[in-house]
Tab-separated table of C-alpha atoms and ligand atoms in Angstrom:
chain	number	residue	atom	x	y	z
A	12	MET	CA	36.951	-1.473	5.296
A	13	ALA	CA	33.372	-2.398	4.162
A	14	ALA	CA	31.124	-3.399	6.884
A	15	ASP	CA	29.953	-7.063	6.744
A	16	PRO	CA	26.494	-7.510	6.293
A	17	ILE	CA	26.199	-10.722	8.157
A	18	ASP	CA	27.895	-9.247	11.191
A	19	ILE	CA	25.481	-6.566	11.439
A	20	ILE	CA	22.511	-8.921	10.745
A	21	ARG	CA	23.821	-11.396	13.607
A	22	ARG	CA	24.034	-8.353	15.963
A	23	ASN	CA	20.619	-7.015	14.957
A	24	GLU	CA	18.840	-10.436	15.394
A	25	ARG	CA	20.243	-10.690	18.798
A	26	PHE	CA	18.570	-7.331	19.971
A	27	ILE	CA	15.598	-6.995	17.847
A	28	PRO	CA	13.156	-9.800	16.987
A	29	GLY	CA	13.866	-11.142	13.377
A	30	GLY	CA	16.441	-8.205	13.128
A	31	THR	CA	13.980	-5.948	11.524
A	32	ALA	CA	11.538	-3.126	12.590
A	33	SER	CA	8.489	-4.775	10.394
A	34	SER	CA	7.832	-8.197	9.564
A	35	ALA	CA	6.970	-7.062	5.726
A	36	ARG	CA	10.727	-6.020	5.508
A	37	TYR	CA	11.831	-9.594	5.814
A	38	LEU	CA	14.803	-10.435	3.120
A	39	PRO	CA	16.121	-13.846	2.600
A	40	GLU	CA	19.472	-12.242	1.457
A	41	PRO	CA	22.166	-10.646	3.648
A	42	ILE	CA	21.388	-7.172	2.469
A	43	VAL	CA	21.856	-4.114	5.184
A	44	PHE	CA	20.994	-1.136	3.372
A	45	ALA	CA	23.083	2.154	4.479
A	46	ARG	CA	22.085	5.022	2.183
A	47	ALA	CA	19.262	6.272	-0.055
A	48	GLU	CA	19.302	9.255	-2.883
A	49	GLY	CA	16.838	9.588	-5.545
A	50	SER	CA	15.848	6.112	-6.878
A	51	ARG	CA	18.740	4.320	-5.567
A	52	LEU	CA	19.559	2.377	-2.354
A	53	TRP	CA	23.381	1.318	-1.364
A	54	ASP	CA	23.995	-1.423	0.812
A	55	VAL	CA	26.745	-1.515	3.501
A	56	THR	CA	29.115	-3.050	1.091
A	57	GLY	CA	28.708	-0.122	-1.374
A	58	ARG	CA	26.474	-2.065	-3.730
A	59	SER	CA	23.627	-0.061	-5.530
A	60	TYR	CA	20.003	-0.964	-6.111
A	61	VAL	CA	17.383	0.785	-8.256
A	62	ASP	CA	14.489	0.779	-5.467
A	63	LEU	CA	11.233	-0.624	-6.943
A	64	ASN	CA	9.789	-0.902	-3.364
A	65	CYS	CA	10.116	2.792	-2.608
A	66	ALA	CA	8.918	1.901	1.128
A	67	PHE	CA	5.802	0.084	0.158
A	68	GLY	CA	4.712	3.312	-1.714
A	69	ALA	CA	5.702	5.899	0.941
A	70	ILE	CA	8.503	7.208	-1.407
A	71	LEU	CA	6.937	9.455	-3.971
A	72	LEU	CA	9.442	12.069	-4.792
A	73	GLY	CA	12.367	10.039	-4.481
A	74	HIS	CA	14.760	9.463	-1.699
A	75	ARG	CA	16.034	12.445	0.004
A	76	ASP	CA	14.248	15.070	-2.770
A	77	ARG	CA	16.505	18.139	-1.971
A	78	ARG	CA	13.625	20.402	-2.865
A	79	HIS	CA	11.491	18.443	-0.350
A	80	LEU	CA	14.063	18.217	2.286
A	81	ASP	CA	14.860	22.302	1.988
A	82	ARG	CA	11.305	23.037	2.098
A	83	VAL	CA	10.729	20.635	5.537
A	84	ALA	CA	13.888	22.433	6.904
A	85	GLU	CA	12.233	26.027	5.858
A	86	LEU	CA	8.749	25.272	7.552
A	87	THR	CA	10.035	23.699	10.610
A	88	GLU	CA	12.478	26.222	11.379
A	89	GLY	CA	12.222	27.530	15.051
A	90	ILE	CA	9.586	25.086	15.815
A	91	ASP	CA	9.206	21.607	17.547
A	92	LEU	CA	6.901	19.103	18.773
A	93	ILE	CA	4.951	21.065	21.540
A	94	GLY	CA	1.932	18.789	22.454
A	95	LEU	CA	-0.439	21.416	23.667
A	96	GLY	CA	-2.975	23.443	21.698
A	97	THR	CA	-2.705	23.616	18.052
A	98	THR	CA	-0.006	25.140	15.423
A	99	GLU	CA	-0.507	27.146	12.553
A	100	ILE	CA	0.994	24.650	10.068
A	101	GLU	CA	-1.378	22.079	10.843
A	102	GLY	CA	-4.121	24.136	9.958
A	103	ARG	CA	-2.795	25.100	6.734
A	104	LEU	CA	-2.328	21.400	5.623
A	105	ALA	CA	-5.455	20.641	6.821
A	106	GLU	CA	-7.242	23.498	4.586
A	107	GLN	CA	-5.133	22.528	1.718
A	108	LEU	CA	-6.304	18.752	2.343
A	109	CYS	CA	-10.069	19.901	2.486
A	110	ASP	CA	-9.422	21.896	-0.856
A	111	LEU	CA	-8.205	18.767	-2.550
A	112	ILE	CA	-9.916	15.667	-1.083
A	113	PRO	CA	-13.484	15.405	-2.405
A	114	CYS	CA	-14.831	13.581	1.034
A	115	ALA	CA	-12.687	15.968	3.291
A	116	GLU	CA	-14.601	18.607	5.422
A	117	GLN	CA	-12.039	18.151	8.085
A	118	VAL	CA	-9.193	16.063	8.936
A	119	ALA	CA	-7.388	14.611	11.681
A	120	TYR	CA	-3.946	13.469	11.825
A	121	CYS	CA	-2.066	10.439	13.109
A	122	CYS	CA	1.047	8.766	12.111
A	123	SER	CA	0.824	5.339	10.523
A	124	GLY	CA	-2.031	3.920	8.081
A	125	THR	CA	-2.714	1.470	10.807
A	126	GLU	CA	-3.997	4.015	13.245
A	127	ALA	CA	-5.909	6.010	10.347
A	128	THR	CA	-8.024	3.161	9.636
A	129	PHE	CA	-8.359	2.209	13.374
A	130	HIS	CA	-9.648	5.619	14.230
A	131	ALA	CA	-12.125	5.673	10.881
A	132	ILE	CA	-13.751	2.561	11.964
A	133	ARG	CA	-14.114	3.574	15.564
A	134	VAL	CA	-15.783	6.769	14.859
A	135	ALA	CA	-18.106	4.746	12.273
A	136	ARG	CA	-19.453	2.740	15.180
A	137	ALA	CA	-19.608	5.526	17.272
A	138	ALA	CA	-21.663	7.247	14.819
A	139	THR	CA	-23.921	4.386	13.990
A	140	GLY	CA	-23.938	2.699	17.037
A	141	ARG	CA	-23.411	-0.637	15.313
A	142	GLN	CA	-20.557	-3.087	15.618
A	143	LEU	CA	-19.864	-4.951	12.162
A	144	VAL	CA	-17.206	-3.827	9.909
A	145	VAL	CA	-17.081	-5.400	6.219
A	146	LYS	CA	-13.723	-5.743	4.308
A	147	PHE	CA	-12.645	-7.556	1.254
A	148	GLU	CA	-10.811	-10.709	0.734
A	149	GLY	CA	-7.175	-9.733	0.057
A	150	ALA	CA	-7.008	-6.390	1.542
A	151	TYR	CA	-4.847	-5.221	3.810
A	152	HIS	CA	-5.515	-2.234	6.285
A	153	GLY	CA	-2.758	-2.084	8.926
A	154	TRP	CA	-2.159	-4.583	11.843
A	155	HIS	CA	-5.053	-3.619	14.357
A	156	ASP	CA	-7.725	-6.407	15.494
A	157	TYR	CA	-10.233	-4.741	13.666
A	158	VAL	CA	-8.930	-5.752	10.031
A	159	ALA	CA	-6.264	-8.357	11.118
A	160	LEU	CA	-8.065	-11.078	8.837
A	161	ASN	CA	-7.744	-12.286	5.061
A	162	PHE	CA	-4.769	-10.914	3.597
A	163	LEU	CA	-3.017	-13.088	1.370
A	164	SER	CA	-4.900	-15.932	2.789
A	165	PRO	CA	-4.037	-19.566	1.443
A	166	ALA	CA	-6.686	-21.092	-1.028
A	167	ASP	CA	-8.354	-23.146	2.107
A	168	GLN	CA	-8.950	-20.311	4.146
A	169	ILE	CA	-10.792	-17.833	1.703
A	170	GLY	CA	-14.329	-17.439	2.500
A	171	ARG	CA	-14.118	-17.999	6.419
A	172	PRO	CA	-11.970	-15.588	9.064
A	173	ALA	CA	-8.479	-16.290	8.500
A	174	PRO	CA	-6.510	-14.163	11.196
A	175	ILE	CA	-3.009	-12.807	10.011
A	176	THR	CA	-1.812	-12.797	13.454
A	177	ALA	CA	-1.508	-14.940	16.382
A	178	GLY	CA	-2.823	-13.033	19.562
A	179	ALA	CA	-5.855	-10.947	17.989
A	180	LEU	CA	-9.125	-10.667	20.177
A	181	ALA	CA	-11.547	-13.182	18.603
A	182	SER	CA	-14.221	-10.850	19.372
A	183	SER	CA	-12.863	-8.250	17.297
A	184	LEU	CA	-12.109	-10.446	14.379
A	185	ALA	CA	-15.702	-11.822	14.348
A	186	ALA	CA	-17.049	-8.550	14.025
A	187	THR	CA	-15.361	-8.062	10.965
A	188	LEU	CA	-17.178	-9.633	7.776
A	189	VAL	CA	-15.090	-10.552	4.658
A	190	LEU	CA	-16.370	-10.617	1.281
A	191	PRO	CA	-14.928	-10.885	-2.361
A	192	TYR	CA	-13.842	-7.588	-3.803
A	193	ASN	CA	-15.841	-6.501	-6.970
A	194	ASP	CA	-19.105	-8.621	-6.181
A	195	ALA	CA	-21.687	-6.115	-6.006
A	196	GLU	CA	-24.121	-8.984	-5.597
A	197	ALA	CA	-22.366	-10.334	-2.471
A	198	VAL	CA	-22.689	-6.847	-0.801
A	199	GLU	CA	-26.007	-6.496	-1.647
A	200	ASP	CA	-26.922	-9.534	-0.262
A	201	LEU	CA	-25.207	-9.003	3.146
A	202	VAL	CA	-26.511	-5.362	3.490
A	203	ARG	CA	-30.071	-6.893	2.979
A	204	ARG	CA	-29.702	-9.411	5.738
A	205	ARG	CA	-27.222	-7.757	8.337
A	206	GLY	CA	-27.463	-3.663	7.158
A	207	GLY	CA	-28.830	-2.568	10.313
A	208	ASP	CA	-25.665	-4.108	12.205
A	209	ILE	CA	-23.101	-2.794	9.768
A	210	ALA	CA	-21.360	0.215	10.851
A	211	ALA	CA	-18.679	0.379	8.174
A	212	ILE	CA	-17.755	-1.040	4.813
A	213	LEU	CA	-13.857	-0.346	4.301
A	214	VAL	CA	-12.498	-0.692	0.894
A	215	GLU	CA	-8.887	-0.233	-0.799
A	216	PRO	CA	-10.296	1.646	-3.642
A	217	GLN	CA	-7.764	-0.321	-5.632
A	218	MET	CA	-6.502	-3.631	-4.495
A	219	HIS	CA	-2.981	-2.690	-4.243
A	220	ASN	CA	-1.903	-5.043	-1.603
A	221	VAL	CA	-2.315	-8.008	-3.828
A	222	GLY	CA	-1.028	-6.179	-7.058
A	223	ALA	CA	-3.374	-3.725	-8.854
A	224	ILE	CA	-6.880	-4.921	-9.060
A	225	GLN	CA	-9.056	-2.094	-10.108
A	226	GLU	CA	-12.880	-1.658	-9.411
A	227	ASP	CA	-15.331	-3.114	-11.855
A	228	ALA	CA	-17.746	-0.270	-13.136
A	229	ASP	CA	-20.528	0.461	-11.009
A	230	PHE	CA	-19.012	-1.303	-8.220
A	231	PHE	CA	-18.125	1.882	-5.881
A	232	ARG	CA	-21.559	3.165	-7.035
A	233	THR	CA	-23.297	0.285	-5.488
A	234	LEU	CA	-21.550	0.503	-2.448
A	235	ARG	CA	-22.310	4.059	-2.368
A	236	ARG	CA	-26.235	3.369	-2.933
A	237	LEU	CA	-26.180	0.372	-0.560
A	238	THR	CA	-24.299	2.367	2.421
A	239	ASP	CA	-26.452	5.442	1.722
A	240	GLU	CA	-29.935	3.517	2.079
A	241	ARG	CA	-28.995	1.865	5.105
A	242	GLY	CA	-26.787	4.495	6.953
A	243	ILE	CA	-23.638	2.713	6.753
A	244	VAL	CA	-20.321	4.672	6.619
A	245	LEU	CA	-18.356	4.146	3.494
A	246	ILE	CA	-14.635	4.235	4.253
A	247	PHE	CA	-12.064	4.479	1.231
A	248	ASP	CA	-8.343	3.401	2.681
A	249	GLU	CA	-6.657	5.719	0.323
A	250	VAL	CA	-3.225	4.768	2.127
A	251	VAL	CA	-1.538	3.509	-0.951
A	252	THR	CA	-3.477	5.334	-3.631
A	253	GLY	CA	-3.605	8.772	-2.011
A	254	PHE	CA	-1.080	11.443	-3.223
A	255	ARG	CA	0.424	8.521	-5.411
A	256	HIS	CA	-2.726	8.348	-8.083
A	257	ALA	CA	-4.054	12.043	-7.481
A	258	LEU	CA	-3.776	14.880	-4.913
A	259	GLY	CA	-7.355	14.290	-4.304
A	260	GLY	CA	-6.868	10.520	-3.918
A	261	TYR	CA	-8.538	7.571	-6.079
A	262	GLN	CA	-11.849	9.112	-5.001
A	263	SER	CA	-11.060	11.908	-7.492
A	264	ILE	CA	-10.640	9.620	-10.363
A	265	CYS	CA	-13.303	7.400	-9.857
A	266	GLY	CA	-15.916	9.780	-9.158
A	267	VAL	CA	-17.370	8.127	-6.018
A	268	THR	CA	-17.031	10.293	-2.762
A	269	PRO	CA	-16.923	8.055	0.680
A	270	ASP	CA	-17.709	9.011	3.808
A	271	LEU	CA	-14.372	9.045	5.513
A	272	ALA	CA	-10.872	7.966	3.798
A	273	THR	CA	-7.858	7.361	5.405
A	274	PHE	CA	-4.271	8.633	3.845
A	275	GLY	CA	-0.739	7.967	4.659
A	276	LYS	CA	2.427	6.894	3.025
A	277	ALA	CA	2.865	9.013	0.049
A	278	LEU	CA	2.041	12.013	1.709
A	279	GLY	CA	4.951	12.386	3.640
A	280	ASN	CA	7.636	11.185	1.231
A	281	GLY	CA	8.989	9.132	4.008
A	282	LEU	CA	8.215	11.249	7.025
A	283	PRO	CA	5.898	9.640	9.375
A	284	ILE	CA	1.908	11.020	8.580
A	285	SER	CA	-1.321	9.621	8.242
A	286	LEU	CA	-5.048	11.167	8.499
A	287	ILE	CA	-8.555	10.561	8.391
A	288	ALA	CA	-10.696	12.841	6.326
A	289	GLY	CA	-14.541	12.969	5.874
A	290	ARG	CA	-17.733	14.265	6.548
A	291	ARG	CA	-17.831	17.073	9.160
A	292	ASP	CA	-20.645	15.263	11.410
A	293	LEU	CA	-18.401	12.414	11.482
A	294	MET	CA	-15.127	14.042	12.007
A	295	ARG	CA	-16.291	16.511	14.645
A	296	ARG	CA	-16.611	13.439	17.023
A	297	PHE	CA	-12.781	13.470	17.222
A	298	ALA	CA	-12.961	16.797	19.061
A	299	PRO	CA	-11.821	16.887	22.742
A	300	ARG	CA	-14.367	16.190	25.000
A	301	GLN	CA	-14.661	19.712	26.143
A	302	MET	CA	-15.633	20.488	22.717
A	303	GLY	CA	-18.118	18.071	22.359
A	304	GLY	CA	-16.179	15.198	20.969
A	305	ASP	CA	-16.784	11.743	22.050
A	306	VAL	CA	-14.212	9.424	20.178
A	307	LEU	CA	-10.799	9.742	21.659
A	308	LEU	CA	-7.923	10.802	19.155
A	309	GLY	CA	-4.933	10.749	21.052
A	310	GLY	CA	-1.272	10.552	19.887
A	311	THR	CA	2.038	12.351	21.104
A	312	TYR	CA	3.196	12.492	17.833
A	313	ASN	CA	0.132	13.514	15.865
A	314	GLY	CA	0.499	16.585	13.602
A	315	HIS	CA	4.091	16.858	14.691
A	316	PRO	CA	5.404	19.780	12.731
A	317	SER	CA	8.351	17.668	10.491
A	318	SER	CA	5.545	15.482	9.251
A	319	VAL	CA	2.879	18.061	8.486
A	320	ALA	CA	5.730	20.134	6.777
A	321	ALA	CA	6.538	16.919	4.832
A	322	GLY	CA	2.850	16.957	3.670
A	323	LEU	CA	2.701	20.531	2.733
A	324	ALA	CA	6.135	19.922	0.735
A	325	VAL	CA	5.142	16.878	-1.051
A	326	ILE	CA	1.661	18.701	-2.083
A	327	GLU	CA	3.650	21.827	-3.410
A	328	VAL	CA	6.059	19.607	-5.554
A	329	MET	CA	3.288	17.603	-7.016
A	330	GLN	CA	1.252	20.438	-7.963
A	331	THR	CA	4.164	21.790	-10.188
A	332	PRO	CA	2.514	21.254	-13.720
A	333	GLY	CA	3.468	17.765	-15.215
A	334	ARG	CA	4.440	15.897	-12.205
A	335	TYR	CA	1.410	13.450	-12.297
A	336	GLU	CA	1.933	13.329	-15.944
A	337	ARG	CA	5.611	12.183	-15.669
A	338	LEU	CA	5.093	9.831	-12.734
A	339	PHE	CA	2.425	8.143	-14.693
A	340	ALA	CA	4.372	7.939	-17.723
A	341	LEU	CA	7.163	6.305	-15.719
A	342	GLY	CA	4.772	3.706	-14.090
A	343	ASP	CA	3.568	3.104	-17.765
A	344	ALA	CA	7.336	2.655	-19.061
A	345	MET	CA	7.853	0.198	-16.195
A	346	ARG	CA	4.776	-1.839	-17.173
A	347	ALA	CA	5.660	-1.823	-21.112
A	348	ALA	CA	9.513	-3.108	-19.980
A	349	LEU	CA	8.009	-5.900	-17.862
A	350	THR	CA	5.494	-6.866	-20.542
A	351	ARG	CA	8.303	-7.063	-23.134
A	352	ALA	CA	10.488	-8.876	-20.516
A	353	ALA	CA	7.511	-11.454	-20.434
A	354	GLN	CA	6.955	-11.780	-24.325
A	355	ARG	CA	10.607	-12.085	-25.086
A	356	SER	CA	11.380	-14.857	-22.515
A	357	GLY	CA	8.520	-16.788	-23.346
A	358	SER	CA	7.080	-16.225	-19.841
A	359	ALA	CA	3.494	-16.556	-18.415
A	360	MET	CA	4.138	-13.659	-16.506
A	361	GLN	CA	1.071	-11.039	-16.451
A	362	VAL	CA	1.835	-7.485	-15.599
A	363	VAL	CA	-0.609	-5.196	-14.212
A	364	GLY	CA	-0.882	-1.606	-12.858
A	365	PHE	CA	-1.969	1.595	-12.324
A	366	GLY	CA	0.092	4.898	-12.594
A	367	SER	CA	3.480	4.508	-10.736
A	368	VAL	CA	2.009	1.154	-9.001
A	369	ASN	CA	2.883	-2.244	-10.905
A	370	ALA	CA	2.685	-5.715	-10.236
A	371	VAL	CA	3.282	-8.790	-11.599
A	372	HIS	CA	1.732	-12.588	-11.240
A	373	PHE	CA	2.001	-15.919	-12.780
A	374	ALA	CA	-1.838	-16.729	-12.923
A	375	PRO	CA	-4.414	-16.323	-15.517
A	376	ALA	CA	-4.719	-12.804	-16.897
A	377	GLY	CA	-7.374	-10.296	-15.914
A	378	PRO	CA	-7.989	-10.772	-12.020
A	379	ARG	CA	-10.843	-9.312	-10.578
A	380	ARG	CA	-10.666	-10.075	-6.956
A	381	TYR	CA	-7.962	-11.923	-4.724
A	382	GLU	CA	-9.766	-15.057	-5.162
A	383	ASP	CA	-8.427	-15.037	-8.920
A	384	LEU	CA	-4.961	-15.109	-7.498
A	385	VAL	CA	-4.623	-17.863	-5.318
A	386	GLY	CA	-3.434	-20.081	-8.233
A	387	ASN	CA	-0.429	-17.775	-8.452
A	388	ASP	CA	2.886	-19.705	-9.147
A	389	SER	CA	4.357	-18.602	-6.073
A	390	GLU	CA	7.565	-20.209	-6.709
A	391	LEU	CA	8.138	-18.601	-9.839
A	392	ASP	CA	7.072	-15.243	-8.542
A	393	SER	CA	9.732	-15.633	-5.587
A	394	ALA	CA	12.231	-16.681	-7.989
A	395	PHE	CA	11.564	-13.607	-10.129
A	396	ARG	CA	11.676	-11.221	-7.222
A	397	LEU	CA	14.986	-13.049	-5.748
A	398	GLY	CA	16.522	-12.689	-9.313
A	399	LEU	CA	15.813	-8.899	-9.532
A	400	ILE	CA	17.296	-8.475	-6.132
A	401	GLU	CA	20.650	-10.233	-7.494
A	402	ARG	CA	20.945	-8.016	-10.229
A	403	GLY	CA	20.341	-5.063	-8.111
A	404	PHE	CA	16.631	-4.186	-8.023
A	405	ALA	CA	15.410	-3.728	-4.630
A	406	CYS	CA	11.901	-5.044	-4.196
A	407	SER	CA	9.840	-7.096	-1.774
A	408	PRO	CA	10.438	-10.825	-2.165
A	409	THR	CA	6.891	-11.675	-1.126
A	410	PRO	CA	4.568	-12.921	-4.169
A	411	LEU	CA	1.980	-10.566	-5.352
A	412	ARG	CA	3.686	-7.271	-3.573
A	413	ARG	CA	3.843	-4.286	-5.909
A	414	PHE	CA	6.588	-2.368	-7.201
A	415	HIS	CA	6.526	1.384	-7.235
A	416	VAL	CA	8.267	4.157	-9.306
A	417	SER	CA	8.836	7.547	-7.764
A	418	LEU	CA	9.792	11.117	-9.620
A	419	ALA	CA	13.486	10.264	-9.225
A	420	HIS	CA	13.348	7.167	-11.509
A	421	ASP	CA	14.298	7.845	-14.941
A	422	GLU	CA	14.057	6.081	-18.376
A	423	SER	CA	17.761	4.354	-17.731
A	424	ASP	CA	16.268	2.754	-14.449
A	425	ILE	CA	13.130	1.345	-16.353
A	426	GLU	CA	15.385	0.055	-19.266
A	427	SER	CA	17.849	-1.957	-16.913
A	428	LEU	CA	14.639	-3.281	-15.100
A	429	GLY	CA	13.417	-4.658	-18.159
A	430	ALA	CA	16.596	-6.025	-19.540
A	431	ALA	CA	17.324	-7.569	-16.012
A	432	ALA	CA	13.700	-9.050	-15.773
A	433	GLU	CA	14.254	-10.561	-19.102
A	434	GLU	CA	17.355	-12.654	-18.013
A	435	VAL	CA	15.803	-13.597	-14.846
A	436	LEU	CA	12.556	-15.134	-16.810
A	437	ARG	CA	14.844	-16.768	-19.263
A	438	GLY	CA	16.752	-18.259	-16.395
A	439	VAL	CA	14.009	-19.447	-14.259
A	440	GLY	CA	12.090	-20.939	-17.471
A	441	GLU	CA	15.305	-22.907	-18.174
A	442	ARG	CA	15.711	-23.914	-14.766
A	443	ARG	CA	12.097	-25.249	-14.727
A	444	ALA	CA	12.341	-26.903	-17.995
A	445	GLN	CA	15.377	-28.699	-16.882
A	446	ALA	CA	13.648	-29.893	-13.604
A	447	HIS	CA	10.785	-30.797	-15.574
A	448	ARG	CA	13.111	-33.020	-18.219
A	449	ARG	CA	14.792	-34.757	-15.305
A	450	LYS	CA	11.287	-35.454	-13.628
A	451	ALA	CA	10.022	-36.978	-17.236
A	452	PRO	CA	10.415	-41.039	-17.588
A	453	ALA	CA	13.355	-42.037	-19.698
A	454	THR	CA	12.324	-42.872	-23.364
A	455	ALA	CA	13.038	-45.809	-25.056
A	456	SER	CA	15.832	-44.020	-27.324
A	457	SER	CA	17.617	-42.681	-24.274
A	458	VAL	CA	17.801	-46.016	-22.810
A	459	THR	CA	20.436	-48.092	-24.840
B	16	PLP	N1	-3.953	0.544	4.416
B	16	PLP	C1	-3.292	0.220	3.296
B	16	PLP	C2	-4.246	0.175	2.072
B	16	PLP	C3	-1.986	-0.425	3.466
B	16	PLP	O1	-1.475	-0.641	2.305
B	16	PLP	C4	-1.530	-0.064	4.526
B	16	PLP	C5	0.132	-0.693	4.764
B	16	PLP	O2	0.764	-0.965	3.919
B	16	PLP	C6	-2.108	0.347	5.969
B	16	PLP	C7	-3.303	0.559	5.556
B	16	PLP	C8	-1.131	0.540	6.939
B	16	PLP	O3	-0.372	1.545	7.067
B	16	PLP	P1	0.826	1.729	7.855
B	16	PLP	O4	1.676	0.440	7.698
B	16	PLP	O5	1.308	2.812	7.771
B	16	PLP	O6	0.684	1.378	9.410
């Protein structure tokens, strides 16, 4: 007999806060996933879904990719977490990363994107002796107190500090200044006034946490120039873009090399690995105290052999000729299918994206920063997402969250997504029109 999702959810809610391991995983529907393979997920009732979330971008090759799993098993044969000294395998991955990533002279491992941005900021503070950090409105860099503010803020909180969690240390939040993305003048002005107090500027090179907002021409070059002039550490947070857009990260595409960069998600294809990569003079501060380091980099699971093997195996697969072309072609096809669905249904839904990452919004076209999206019709956005989930497409129900494709997706997944999206948009459009008609005052001819 199939398991009852409601029973499982009730039990999980008794023993796990909210019944889920991450608040970003909240689903309003009673769905409990049990299996994953390729581009698909199955719930405990046996229903299948095309996975558009791909674990918020961590799944790059597809779920349980055979080549990846076999290679990880091979590379980890006979080894385990040792937790003393070093292993050959972690050096092998580090060397490859230093060859691939423009800013990487050395890398330091940790397990999540949150840890990576935390350590990057800490080393920037150690190196500069300064306290302030700059982030951009709408960007997400993890949940620690250095960056726990101004992500998906409501309109009335934009332009002032808006914590995303209770319990954050006020002095830590106060040391993080928030500017509008793509606003070179605002950065220039702040750096002119406070540059001597700023340790780091931290930027998602594409604003994927509110969809897919790309940098204006010269924005990163301006950041590079200003940070160079004032001795500020420029950090690219490539936790989403890294390995998904290119093996060298988005920095290898945009042509601006930061001082430090953080990576995670796609490198492990589902296994937990993250890293900080960057200039040797900064990175060497993470060395043990006995070797001259002064920034503590601890972590029982850092450089876990399974995670390191996962990274090596992802790189091996993605270095196979044609892999990025295929991934980008699937992303383009998804964008085209969603755009067609919007046009055919007469919906104002806008489709944006880059490579294998796509997003939709119900706000004016061409956003250049998060502020341009605050008018997003979140009711329509949520209704669209819930409609997709009902039709067997697993995605985040939260407005503005991105969709991903993996190498395991294929044209039939995209085609069926296009058809489902059109049907959902027609349905939500029709419901809107009916609600509008109900609200409209009765006309003379209808009152007989
Ligand atoms: N940085 C960016 C750009 C992210 O999108 C995320 C997570 O979504 C993080 C950092 C935090 O990564 P993690 O969830 O692995 O801690």
